[in-house]
Short mmCIF file of C-alpha atoms and ligand atoms in Angstrom, two decimals:
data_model
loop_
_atom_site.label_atom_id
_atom_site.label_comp_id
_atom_site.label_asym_id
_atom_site.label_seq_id
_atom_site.Cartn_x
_atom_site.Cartn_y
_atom_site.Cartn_z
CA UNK A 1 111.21 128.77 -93.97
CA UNK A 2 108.25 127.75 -96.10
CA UNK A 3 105.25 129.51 -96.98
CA UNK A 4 101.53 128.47 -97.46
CA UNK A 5 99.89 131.02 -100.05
CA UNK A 6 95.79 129.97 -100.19
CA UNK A 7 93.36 131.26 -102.47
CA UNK A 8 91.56 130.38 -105.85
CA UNK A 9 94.51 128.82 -107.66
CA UNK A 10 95.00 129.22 -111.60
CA UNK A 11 97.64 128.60 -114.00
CA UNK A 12 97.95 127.72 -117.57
CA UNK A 13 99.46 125.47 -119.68
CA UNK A 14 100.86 125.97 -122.87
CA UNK A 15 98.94 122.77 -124.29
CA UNK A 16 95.84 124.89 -123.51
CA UNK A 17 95.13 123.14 -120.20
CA UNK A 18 94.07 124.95 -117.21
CA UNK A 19 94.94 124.12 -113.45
CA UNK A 20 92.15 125.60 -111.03
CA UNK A 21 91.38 124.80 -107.94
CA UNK A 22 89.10 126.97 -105.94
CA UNK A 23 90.02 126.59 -102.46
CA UNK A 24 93.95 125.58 -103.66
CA UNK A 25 97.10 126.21 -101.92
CA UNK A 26 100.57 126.99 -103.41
CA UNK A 27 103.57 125.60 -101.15
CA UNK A 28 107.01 127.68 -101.32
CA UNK A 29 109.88 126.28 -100.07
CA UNK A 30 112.67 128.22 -98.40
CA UNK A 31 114.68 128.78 -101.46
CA UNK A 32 111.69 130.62 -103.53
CA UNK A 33 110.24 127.83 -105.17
CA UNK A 34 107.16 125.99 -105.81
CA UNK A 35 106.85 122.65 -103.91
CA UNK A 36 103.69 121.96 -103.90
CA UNK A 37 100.26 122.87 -105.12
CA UNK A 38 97.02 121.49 -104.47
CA UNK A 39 93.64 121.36 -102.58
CA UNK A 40 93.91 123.26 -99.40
CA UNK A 41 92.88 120.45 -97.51
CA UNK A 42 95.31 118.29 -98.80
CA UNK A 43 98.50 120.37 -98.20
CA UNK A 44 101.41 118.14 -96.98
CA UNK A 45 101.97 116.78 -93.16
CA UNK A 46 104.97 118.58 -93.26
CA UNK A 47 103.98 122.58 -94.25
CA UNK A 48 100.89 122.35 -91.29
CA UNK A 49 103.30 124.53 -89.12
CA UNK A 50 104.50 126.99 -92.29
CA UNK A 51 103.73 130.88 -92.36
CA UNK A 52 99.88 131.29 -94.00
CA UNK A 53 99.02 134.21 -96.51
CA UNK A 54 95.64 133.28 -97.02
CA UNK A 55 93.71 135.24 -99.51
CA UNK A 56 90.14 133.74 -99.20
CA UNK A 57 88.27 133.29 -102.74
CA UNK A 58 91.12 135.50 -104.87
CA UNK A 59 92.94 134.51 -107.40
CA UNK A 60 96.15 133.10 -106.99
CA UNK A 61 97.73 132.93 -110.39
CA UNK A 62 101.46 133.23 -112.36
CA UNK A 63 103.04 136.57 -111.87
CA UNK A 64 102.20 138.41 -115.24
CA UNK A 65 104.72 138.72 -117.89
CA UNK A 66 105.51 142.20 -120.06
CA UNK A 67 107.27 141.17 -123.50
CA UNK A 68 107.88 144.61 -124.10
CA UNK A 69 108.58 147.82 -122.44
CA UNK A 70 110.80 150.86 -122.44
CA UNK A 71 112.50 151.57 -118.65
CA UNK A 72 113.63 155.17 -119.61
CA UNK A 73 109.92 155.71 -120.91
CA UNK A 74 108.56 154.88 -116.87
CA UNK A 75 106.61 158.53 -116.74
CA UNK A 76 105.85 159.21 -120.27
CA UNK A 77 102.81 157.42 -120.82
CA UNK A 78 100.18 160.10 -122.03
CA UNK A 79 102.61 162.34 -124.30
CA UNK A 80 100.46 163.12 -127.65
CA UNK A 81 102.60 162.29 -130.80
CA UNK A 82 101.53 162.58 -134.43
CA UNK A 83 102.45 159.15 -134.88
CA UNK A 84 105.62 156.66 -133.85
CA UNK A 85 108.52 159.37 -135.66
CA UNK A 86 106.87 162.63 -134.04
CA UNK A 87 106.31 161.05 -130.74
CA UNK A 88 110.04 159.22 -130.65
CA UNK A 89 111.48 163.02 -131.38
CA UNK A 90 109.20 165.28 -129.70
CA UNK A 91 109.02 163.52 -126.31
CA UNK A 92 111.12 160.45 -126.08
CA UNK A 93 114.26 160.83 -127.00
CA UNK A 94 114.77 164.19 -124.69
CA UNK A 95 113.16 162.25 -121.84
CA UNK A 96 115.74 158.99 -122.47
CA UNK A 97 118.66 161.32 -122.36
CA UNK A 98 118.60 162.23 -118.91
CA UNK A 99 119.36 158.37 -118.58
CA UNK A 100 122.92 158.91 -119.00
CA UNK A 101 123.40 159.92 -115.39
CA UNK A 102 123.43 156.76 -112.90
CA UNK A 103 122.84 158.37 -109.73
CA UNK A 104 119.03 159.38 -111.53
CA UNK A 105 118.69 155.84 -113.56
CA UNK A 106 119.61 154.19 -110.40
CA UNK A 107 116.62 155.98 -108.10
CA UNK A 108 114.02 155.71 -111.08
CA UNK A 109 115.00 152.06 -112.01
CA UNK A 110 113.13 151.36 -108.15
CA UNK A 111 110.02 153.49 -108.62
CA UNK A 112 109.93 151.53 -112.13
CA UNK A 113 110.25 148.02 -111.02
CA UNK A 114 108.08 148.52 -107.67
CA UNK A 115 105.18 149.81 -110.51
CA UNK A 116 105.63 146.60 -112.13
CA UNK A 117 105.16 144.97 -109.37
CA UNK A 118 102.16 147.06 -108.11
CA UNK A 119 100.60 145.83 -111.78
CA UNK A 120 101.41 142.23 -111.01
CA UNK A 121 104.14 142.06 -113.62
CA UNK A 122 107.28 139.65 -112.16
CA UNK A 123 108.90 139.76 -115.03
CA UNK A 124 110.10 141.82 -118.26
CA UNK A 125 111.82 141.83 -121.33
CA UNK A 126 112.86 145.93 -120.91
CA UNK A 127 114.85 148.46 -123.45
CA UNK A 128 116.83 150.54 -121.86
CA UNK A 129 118.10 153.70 -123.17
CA UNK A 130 121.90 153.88 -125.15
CA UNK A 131 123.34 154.59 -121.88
CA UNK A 132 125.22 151.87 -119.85
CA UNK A 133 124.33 153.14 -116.73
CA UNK A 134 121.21 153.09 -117.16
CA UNK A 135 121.34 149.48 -117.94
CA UNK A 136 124.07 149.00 -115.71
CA UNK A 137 120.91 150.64 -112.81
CA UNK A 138 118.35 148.62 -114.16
CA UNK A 139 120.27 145.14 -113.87
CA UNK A 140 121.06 146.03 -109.99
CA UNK A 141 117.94 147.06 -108.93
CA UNK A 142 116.03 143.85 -110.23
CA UNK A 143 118.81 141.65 -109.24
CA UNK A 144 118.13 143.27 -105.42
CA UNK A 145 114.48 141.59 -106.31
CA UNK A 146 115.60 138.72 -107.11
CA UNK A 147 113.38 139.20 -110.78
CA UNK A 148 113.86 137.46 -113.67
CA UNK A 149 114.66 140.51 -116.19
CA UNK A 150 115.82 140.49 -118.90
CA UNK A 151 117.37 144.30 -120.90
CA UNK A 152 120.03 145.61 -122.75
CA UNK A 153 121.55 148.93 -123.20
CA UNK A 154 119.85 150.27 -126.73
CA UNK A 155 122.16 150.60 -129.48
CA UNK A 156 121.20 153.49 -132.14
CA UNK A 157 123.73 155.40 -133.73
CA UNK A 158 121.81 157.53 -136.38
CA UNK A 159 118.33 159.89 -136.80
CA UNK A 160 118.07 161.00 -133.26
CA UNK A 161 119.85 163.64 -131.39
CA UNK A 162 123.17 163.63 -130.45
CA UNK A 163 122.59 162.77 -126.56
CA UNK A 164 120.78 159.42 -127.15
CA UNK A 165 123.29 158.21 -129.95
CA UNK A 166 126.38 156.29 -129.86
CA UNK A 167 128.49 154.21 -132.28
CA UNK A 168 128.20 150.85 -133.69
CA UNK A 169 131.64 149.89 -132.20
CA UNK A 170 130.98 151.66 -128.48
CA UNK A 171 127.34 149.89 -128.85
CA UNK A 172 128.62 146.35 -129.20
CA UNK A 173 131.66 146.78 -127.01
CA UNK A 174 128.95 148.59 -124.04
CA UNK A 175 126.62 145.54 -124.86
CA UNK A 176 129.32 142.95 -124.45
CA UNK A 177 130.60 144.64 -121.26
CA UNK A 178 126.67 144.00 -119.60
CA UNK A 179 126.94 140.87 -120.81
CA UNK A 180 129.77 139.72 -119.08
CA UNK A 181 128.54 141.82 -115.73
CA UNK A 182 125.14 140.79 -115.44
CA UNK A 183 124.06 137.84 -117.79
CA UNK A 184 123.05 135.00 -115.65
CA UNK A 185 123.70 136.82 -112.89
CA UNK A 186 121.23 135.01 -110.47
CA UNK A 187 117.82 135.65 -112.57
CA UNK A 188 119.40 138.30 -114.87
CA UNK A 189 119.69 137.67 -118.55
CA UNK A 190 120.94 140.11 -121.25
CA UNK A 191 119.23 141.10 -124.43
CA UNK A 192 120.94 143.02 -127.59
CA UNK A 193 118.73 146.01 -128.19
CA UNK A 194 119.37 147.85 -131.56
CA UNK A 195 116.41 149.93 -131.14
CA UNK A 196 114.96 149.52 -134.98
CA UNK A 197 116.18 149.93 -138.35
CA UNK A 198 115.57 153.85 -138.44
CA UNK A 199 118.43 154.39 -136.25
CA UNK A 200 120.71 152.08 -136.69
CA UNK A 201 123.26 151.72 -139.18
CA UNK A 202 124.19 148.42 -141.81
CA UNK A 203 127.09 148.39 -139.88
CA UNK A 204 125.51 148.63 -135.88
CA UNK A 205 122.70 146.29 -137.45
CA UNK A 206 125.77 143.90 -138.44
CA UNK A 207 127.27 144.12 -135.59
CA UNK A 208 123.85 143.37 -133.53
CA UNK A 209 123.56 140.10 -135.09
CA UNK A 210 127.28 139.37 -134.44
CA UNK A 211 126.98 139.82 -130.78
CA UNK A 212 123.40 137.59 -130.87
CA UNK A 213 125.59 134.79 -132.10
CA UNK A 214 128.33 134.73 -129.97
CA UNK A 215 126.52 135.83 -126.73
CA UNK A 216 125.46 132.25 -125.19
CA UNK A 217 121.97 132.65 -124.02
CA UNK A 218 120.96 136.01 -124.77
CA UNK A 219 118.27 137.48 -126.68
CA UNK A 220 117.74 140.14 -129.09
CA UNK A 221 114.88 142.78 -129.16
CA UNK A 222 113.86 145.53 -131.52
CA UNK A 223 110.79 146.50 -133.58
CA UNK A 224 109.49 145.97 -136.56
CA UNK A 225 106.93 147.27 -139.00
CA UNK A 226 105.12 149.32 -136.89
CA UNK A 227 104.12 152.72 -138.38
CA UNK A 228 103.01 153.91 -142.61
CA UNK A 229 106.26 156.72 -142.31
CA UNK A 230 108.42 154.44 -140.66
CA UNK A 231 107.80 151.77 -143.15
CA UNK A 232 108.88 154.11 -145.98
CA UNK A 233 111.71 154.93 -144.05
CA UNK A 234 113.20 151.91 -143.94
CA UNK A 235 112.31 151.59 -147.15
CA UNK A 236 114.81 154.32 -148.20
CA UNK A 237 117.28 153.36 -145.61
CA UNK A 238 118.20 150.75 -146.87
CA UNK A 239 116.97 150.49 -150.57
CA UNK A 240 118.26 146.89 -151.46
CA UNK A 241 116.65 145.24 -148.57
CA UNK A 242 113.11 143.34 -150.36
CA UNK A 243 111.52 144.22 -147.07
CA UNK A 244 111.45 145.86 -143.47
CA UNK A 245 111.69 142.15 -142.15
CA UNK A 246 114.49 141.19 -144.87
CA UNK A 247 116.75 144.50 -143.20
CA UNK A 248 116.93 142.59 -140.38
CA UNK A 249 116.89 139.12 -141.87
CA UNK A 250 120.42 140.55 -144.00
CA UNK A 251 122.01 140.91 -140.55
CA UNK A 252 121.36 137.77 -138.69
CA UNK A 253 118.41 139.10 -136.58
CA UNK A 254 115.83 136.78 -137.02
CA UNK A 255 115.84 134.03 -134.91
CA UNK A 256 114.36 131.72 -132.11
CA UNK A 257 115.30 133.85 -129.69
CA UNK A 258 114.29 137.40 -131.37
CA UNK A 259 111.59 139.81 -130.30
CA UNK A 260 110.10 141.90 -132.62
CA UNK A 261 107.33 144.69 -131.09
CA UNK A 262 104.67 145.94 -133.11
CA UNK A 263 104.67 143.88 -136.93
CA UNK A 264 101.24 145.11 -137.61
CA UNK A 265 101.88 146.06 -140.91
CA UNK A 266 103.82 142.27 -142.11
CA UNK A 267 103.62 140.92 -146.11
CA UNK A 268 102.60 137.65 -146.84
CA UNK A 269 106.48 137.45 -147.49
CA UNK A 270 107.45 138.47 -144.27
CA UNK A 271 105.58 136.48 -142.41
CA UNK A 272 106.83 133.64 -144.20
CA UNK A 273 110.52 134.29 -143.14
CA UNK A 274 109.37 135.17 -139.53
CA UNK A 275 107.50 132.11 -139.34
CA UNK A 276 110.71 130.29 -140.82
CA UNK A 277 113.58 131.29 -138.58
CA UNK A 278 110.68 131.22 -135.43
CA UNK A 279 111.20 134.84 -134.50
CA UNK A 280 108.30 136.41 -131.91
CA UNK A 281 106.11 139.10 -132.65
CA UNK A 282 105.18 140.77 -129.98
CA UNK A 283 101.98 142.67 -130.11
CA UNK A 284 101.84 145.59 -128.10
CA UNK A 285 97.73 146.92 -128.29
CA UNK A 286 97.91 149.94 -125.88
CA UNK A 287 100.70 151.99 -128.19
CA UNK A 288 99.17 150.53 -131.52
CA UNK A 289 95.69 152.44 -131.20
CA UNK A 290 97.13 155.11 -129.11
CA UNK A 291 100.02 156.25 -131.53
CA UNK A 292 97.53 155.25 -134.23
CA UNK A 293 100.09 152.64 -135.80
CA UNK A 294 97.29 150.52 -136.90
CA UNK A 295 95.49 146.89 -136.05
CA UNK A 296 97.92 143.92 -135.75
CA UNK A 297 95.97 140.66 -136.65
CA UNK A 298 96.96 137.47 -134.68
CA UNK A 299 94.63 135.62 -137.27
CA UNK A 300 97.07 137.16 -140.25
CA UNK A 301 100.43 136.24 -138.07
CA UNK A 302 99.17 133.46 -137.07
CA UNK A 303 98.12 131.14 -140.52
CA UNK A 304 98.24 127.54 -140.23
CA UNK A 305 100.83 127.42 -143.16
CA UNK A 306 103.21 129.65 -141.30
CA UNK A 307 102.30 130.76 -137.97
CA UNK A 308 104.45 133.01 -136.14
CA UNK A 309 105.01 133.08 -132.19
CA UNK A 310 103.15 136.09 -130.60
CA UNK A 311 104.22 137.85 -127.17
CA UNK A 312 102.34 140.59 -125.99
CA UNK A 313 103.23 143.63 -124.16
CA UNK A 314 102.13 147.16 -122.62
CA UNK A 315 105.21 148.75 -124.48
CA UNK A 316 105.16 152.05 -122.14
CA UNK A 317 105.63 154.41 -122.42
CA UNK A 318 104.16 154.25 -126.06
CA UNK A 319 101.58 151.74 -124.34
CA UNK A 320 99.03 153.92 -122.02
CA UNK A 321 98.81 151.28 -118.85
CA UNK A 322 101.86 149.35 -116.95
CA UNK A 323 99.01 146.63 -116.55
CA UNK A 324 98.84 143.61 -119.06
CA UNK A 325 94.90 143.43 -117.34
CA UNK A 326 94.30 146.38 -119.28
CA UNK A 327 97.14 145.27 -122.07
CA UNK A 328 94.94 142.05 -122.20
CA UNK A 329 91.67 143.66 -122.59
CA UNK A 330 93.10 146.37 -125.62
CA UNK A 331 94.69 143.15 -127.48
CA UNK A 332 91.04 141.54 -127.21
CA UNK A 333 89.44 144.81 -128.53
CA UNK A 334 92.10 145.24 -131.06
CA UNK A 335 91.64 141.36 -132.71
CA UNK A 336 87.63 141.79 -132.50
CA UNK A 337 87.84 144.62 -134.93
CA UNK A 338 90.02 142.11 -136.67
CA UNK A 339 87.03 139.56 -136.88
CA UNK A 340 89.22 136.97 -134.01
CA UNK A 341 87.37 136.73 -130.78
CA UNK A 342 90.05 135.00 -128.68
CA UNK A 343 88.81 133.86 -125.31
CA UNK A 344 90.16 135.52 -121.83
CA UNK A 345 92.12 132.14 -120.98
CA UNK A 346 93.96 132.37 -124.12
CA UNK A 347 94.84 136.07 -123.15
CA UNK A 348 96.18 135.00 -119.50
CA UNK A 349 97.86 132.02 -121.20
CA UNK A 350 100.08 134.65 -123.46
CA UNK A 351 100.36 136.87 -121.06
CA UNK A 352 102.26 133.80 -118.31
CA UNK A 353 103.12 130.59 -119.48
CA UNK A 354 103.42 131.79 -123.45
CA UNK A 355 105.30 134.84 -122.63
CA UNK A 356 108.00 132.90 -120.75
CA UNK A 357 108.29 130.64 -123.69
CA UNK A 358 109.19 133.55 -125.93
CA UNK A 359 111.32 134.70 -123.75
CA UNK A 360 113.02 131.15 -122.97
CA UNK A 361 112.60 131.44 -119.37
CA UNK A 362 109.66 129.03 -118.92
CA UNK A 363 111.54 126.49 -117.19
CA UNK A 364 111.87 129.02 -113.98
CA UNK A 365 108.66 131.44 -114.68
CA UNK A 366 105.20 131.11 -116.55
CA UNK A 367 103.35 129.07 -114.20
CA UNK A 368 102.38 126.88 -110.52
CA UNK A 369 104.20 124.46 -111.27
CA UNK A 370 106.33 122.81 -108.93
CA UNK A 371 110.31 123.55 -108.97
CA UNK A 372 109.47 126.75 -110.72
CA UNK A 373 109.96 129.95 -108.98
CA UNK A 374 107.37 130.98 -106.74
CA UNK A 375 106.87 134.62 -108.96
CA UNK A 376 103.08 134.60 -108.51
CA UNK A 377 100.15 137.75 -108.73
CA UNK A 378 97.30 137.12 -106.24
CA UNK A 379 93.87 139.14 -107.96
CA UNK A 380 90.90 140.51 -106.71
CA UNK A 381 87.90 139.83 -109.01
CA UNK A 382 86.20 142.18 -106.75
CA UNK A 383 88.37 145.15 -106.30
CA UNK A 384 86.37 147.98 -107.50
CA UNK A 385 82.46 148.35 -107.05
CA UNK A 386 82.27 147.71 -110.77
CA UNK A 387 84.41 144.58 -110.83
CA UNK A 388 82.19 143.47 -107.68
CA UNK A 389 78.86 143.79 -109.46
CA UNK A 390 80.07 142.27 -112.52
CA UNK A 391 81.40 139.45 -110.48
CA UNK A 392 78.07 138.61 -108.96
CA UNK A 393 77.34 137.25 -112.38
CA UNK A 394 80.02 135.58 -113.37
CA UNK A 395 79.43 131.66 -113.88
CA UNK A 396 82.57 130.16 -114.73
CA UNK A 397 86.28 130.86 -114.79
CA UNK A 398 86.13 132.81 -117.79
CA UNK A 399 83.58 134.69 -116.77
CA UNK A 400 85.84 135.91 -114.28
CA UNK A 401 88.91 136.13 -116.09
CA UNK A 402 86.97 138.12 -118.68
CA UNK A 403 85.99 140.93 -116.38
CA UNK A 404 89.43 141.61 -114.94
CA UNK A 405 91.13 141.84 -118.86
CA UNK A 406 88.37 144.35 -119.51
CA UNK A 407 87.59 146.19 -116.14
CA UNK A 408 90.78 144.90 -114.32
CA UNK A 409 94.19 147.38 -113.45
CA UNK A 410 96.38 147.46 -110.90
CA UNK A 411 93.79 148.22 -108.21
CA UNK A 412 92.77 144.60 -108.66
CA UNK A 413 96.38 143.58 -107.82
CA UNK A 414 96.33 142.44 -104.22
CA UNK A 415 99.95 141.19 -103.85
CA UNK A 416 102.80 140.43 -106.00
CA UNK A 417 105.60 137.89 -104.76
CA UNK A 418 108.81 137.02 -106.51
CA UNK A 419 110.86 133.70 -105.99
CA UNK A 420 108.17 133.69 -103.16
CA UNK A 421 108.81 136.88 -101.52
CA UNK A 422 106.41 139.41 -100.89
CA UNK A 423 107.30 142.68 -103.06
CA UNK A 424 104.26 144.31 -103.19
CA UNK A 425 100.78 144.12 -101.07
CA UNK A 426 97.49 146.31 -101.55
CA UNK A 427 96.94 148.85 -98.74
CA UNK A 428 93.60 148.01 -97.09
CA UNK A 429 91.23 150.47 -98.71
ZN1 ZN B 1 108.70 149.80 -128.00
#
C-alpha cells in the first residue's frame, strides 16, 4: 500500500540547503519509505489511486530528533535541585530505581515513547537506568514502533545509592548482553552509557571504552563538563587526569561516534582534543538554565581552528519540555546571551538532518529524501490563537519556522508517522 502525505513540505540539508515546496507531497511506499517528493500536482501516474492524508497549508517536515534524554527520568521534569549533584541525589536516582522491575519499565517505556511521539520526536539517543530490564523494556517497545532508537543500560558503579549501582564487570557483561539482543535489531542500535565520570570508576570507565571498540556499530554516550561542583569533582576523582575531557580521553571515549551532553564549561584544551578525535557535544538548553549549570556557547565550541560537532537535546527529565520546538527556542535564547544569533533554519537543521549525522543514522532518518524512512512530523503554524496571530505576519519560511521554536510545543504537533505509519494524530480541538 502506498501513501500520499500533502502539505507545506520542508526539509534540510546538511550543506545548508532547504527543500520547500508549499503545496508538496511526500510519496511512501509500502515498505515505510520515501519514494517520492514533489509538487502536488506533479505526483506520479502511478500513486493517483494511493491513500491521501492531506494536511492543507501545514508543515510537513523530518520527524524531530532528541540527542539526549533520560527514559527513567519520563515524569520528573519540574523537580527543584540545587544544582546537577543535589538534583541527581535528591530526586533522580530514587525515581531511576524503581526501573529495576520490568513489568513497570515495560508499561512506562509506552507512555514514554507515545510522548515522544505526541512532541514530534521519531527518534532518540535515550539513557536508560543501570537496570537491564529497563533497557531490555525500552528496546521492545520502540522496536513494536518500528523507531529508530538508539539506548543502553547506564553503567555507574560508585557515588549513588546502592539500588542504582552495579559493577564494572556486571556493567559491561549487561551491556554486551543488549548488544547482542537488540543491536540492529530492525531500527534498534545500542549505545554504551557510563553515565559520567562522578560515578564511574577507572576501571568501569576502562572497560566502557573497551566495549566501544569492539561493539561494531554502536555508540557511546555520557556527559561532560556540565556543572562548577561536578567539575571539581572530577577533578579530585581522578587527580592525574589534565582535564574533565582528558578522564575520558585516558579511556578511549572520545571518538566519532561519542556523545557528550552538556560541555558548557570546555578549556581551550579540551576543545582542541574534542575537536580532534570528532566527538559531539550535545547541548542540552532546557536543563542548562533550569539546573543553573551555566551558558554553553556554540560560537566557543564551534571555532574555525577546531570546531566541534554539536547535537542538541531536551535532556528530560533535567530538560523542562519533551519538545525540541521549545528545546529549539531555549538553545536560541541561550546563544543570544552568548552574542550568536543563529537563524531558526539552522535550529531545525540540528535538530533533523544534523542530529542524525551525530548519531550516524542519516542514511535512514534526518530528512524527505527519497529511500529514507518515511519518519516525518506534520506542524501546525497555527495551533494556538497566539501562534495564529503571529502567523498572519509571517513573510517567509523563517518567519514561520521562527514562531514555532519560540511559541511552538507539542500542541502544534498535528501528526507524527514513523517508517510511514501513523503513531500519533492531534484530537480535533
Ligand atoms: Zn543527561
Amino acid at each position: 500500500m502506498t501513501l500520499v502525505i500533502r502539505g507545506q513540505v520542508i526539509s534540510f540539508a546538511s550543506d545548508g540547503a532547504v527543500l520547500h515546496e508549499p503545496k508538496g507531497a511526500v510519496l511512501v511506499g509500502g515498505n515505510g519509505h520515501i519514494e517520492w517528493v514533489g509538487p502536488a500536482n506533479a505526483i506520479p501516474a502511478h500513486a493517483m489511486s494511493a491513500t491521501m492524508h492531506d494536511y492543507g497549508d501545514k508543515l510537513v517536515m523530518p520527524g524531530l530528533i532528541d540527542a539526549h534524554i533520560h527514559f527513567p527520568q519520563y515524569r520528573m521534569l519540574a523537580a527543584p535541585g540545587r544544582d546537577l549533584l543535589d538534583w541527581l541525589s535528591r530526586f533522580t536516582f530514587p525515581e531511576e530505581a524503581r526501573y529495576s522491575d520490568h513489568a513497570y519499565a515495560a508499561v512506562k517505556a509506552e507512555i514514554f515513547l507515545d510522548r515522544l511521539l505526541a512532541h514530534g520526536t521519531t527518534t532518540a539517543l535515550t539513557f536508560c537506568s543501570v537496570h537491564k530490564a529497563c533497557a531490555d523494556a525500552l528496546f521492545a517497545a520502540a522496536e513494536r514502533r518500528n523507531m529508530a532508537l538508539i539506548t543502553g543500560k547506564t553503567m555507574m558503579d560508585r557515588n549513588a545509592i546502592p539500588a542504582v549501582q552495579d559493577d564494572p564487570e556486571t556493567g559491561a557483561r549487561e551491556s554486551e548482553e543488549l548488544y547482542k539482543s537488540w543491536h540492529s535489531k530492525g531500527r534498534l542500535r545500542y549505545a554504551v552509557t557510563p553515565r559520567f565520570a562522578v560515578t564511574s570508576s577507572e576501571e568501569q570507565l576502562r572497560l566502557s571504552g573497551e566495549l566501544l571498540k569492539s561493539l561494531d556499530g554502536a555508540l557511546i554516550q555520557t556527559h561532560i563538563s556540565e556543572s562548577a561542583r561536578e567539575i571539581a569533582m572530577v577533578k579530585t576523582l581522578f587527580p592525574n587526569a589534565k582535564d574533565y575531557t582528558d578522564v575520558y580521553d585516558q579511556f578511549g571515549l572520545l571518538s566519532e561516534r561519542s556523545l557528550l551532553a552538556h560541555g558548557i564549561h570546555l578549556s581551550e584544551r579540551e576543545c582542541q582534543r574534542l575537536s580532534e578525535t570528532g566527538s559531539t557535544v550535545v547541548h542540552c538548553a532546557t536543563s542548562n538554565t533550569f539546573l543553573g549549570s551555566g551558558l554553553m556557547s556554540m560560537t566557543h565550541l564551534q571555532k574555525a581552528e577546531r570546531p566541534i560537532h554539536i547535537g542538541v537535546g531536551t535532556d528530560v527529565g533535567g530538560g523542562t519540555s519533551y519538545s525540541m520546538l521549545a528545546t529549539l527556542g531555549e538553545t536560541y535564547k541561550v546563544q543570544m546571551l552568548g552574542g550568536y544569533k543563529p537563524t531558526a533554519a539552522e535550529l531545525f537543521r540540528m535538530a533533523t538532518i544534523g542530529n542524525a549525522q551525530r548519531l550516524h543514522i542519516e542514511d535512514e532518518t534526518g530528512s524527505l529524501s527519497v529511500g529514507k524512512f518515511a519518519d516525518i512530523a506534520v506542524i501546525d503554524p497555527e495551533a494556538t490563537p497566539v501562534l495564529k496571530s503571529r502567523h498572519e505576519l509571517s513573510q517567509s519560511l523563517e518567519d514561520i519556522l521562527f514562531s514555532l521554536i519560540i511559541l511552538g510545543d507539542d500542541r502544534a504537533i498535528a501528526a507524527t508517522y514513523v517508517a510511514g505509519n501513523r503513531l500519533h494524530q492531534k484530537e480535533a480541538a
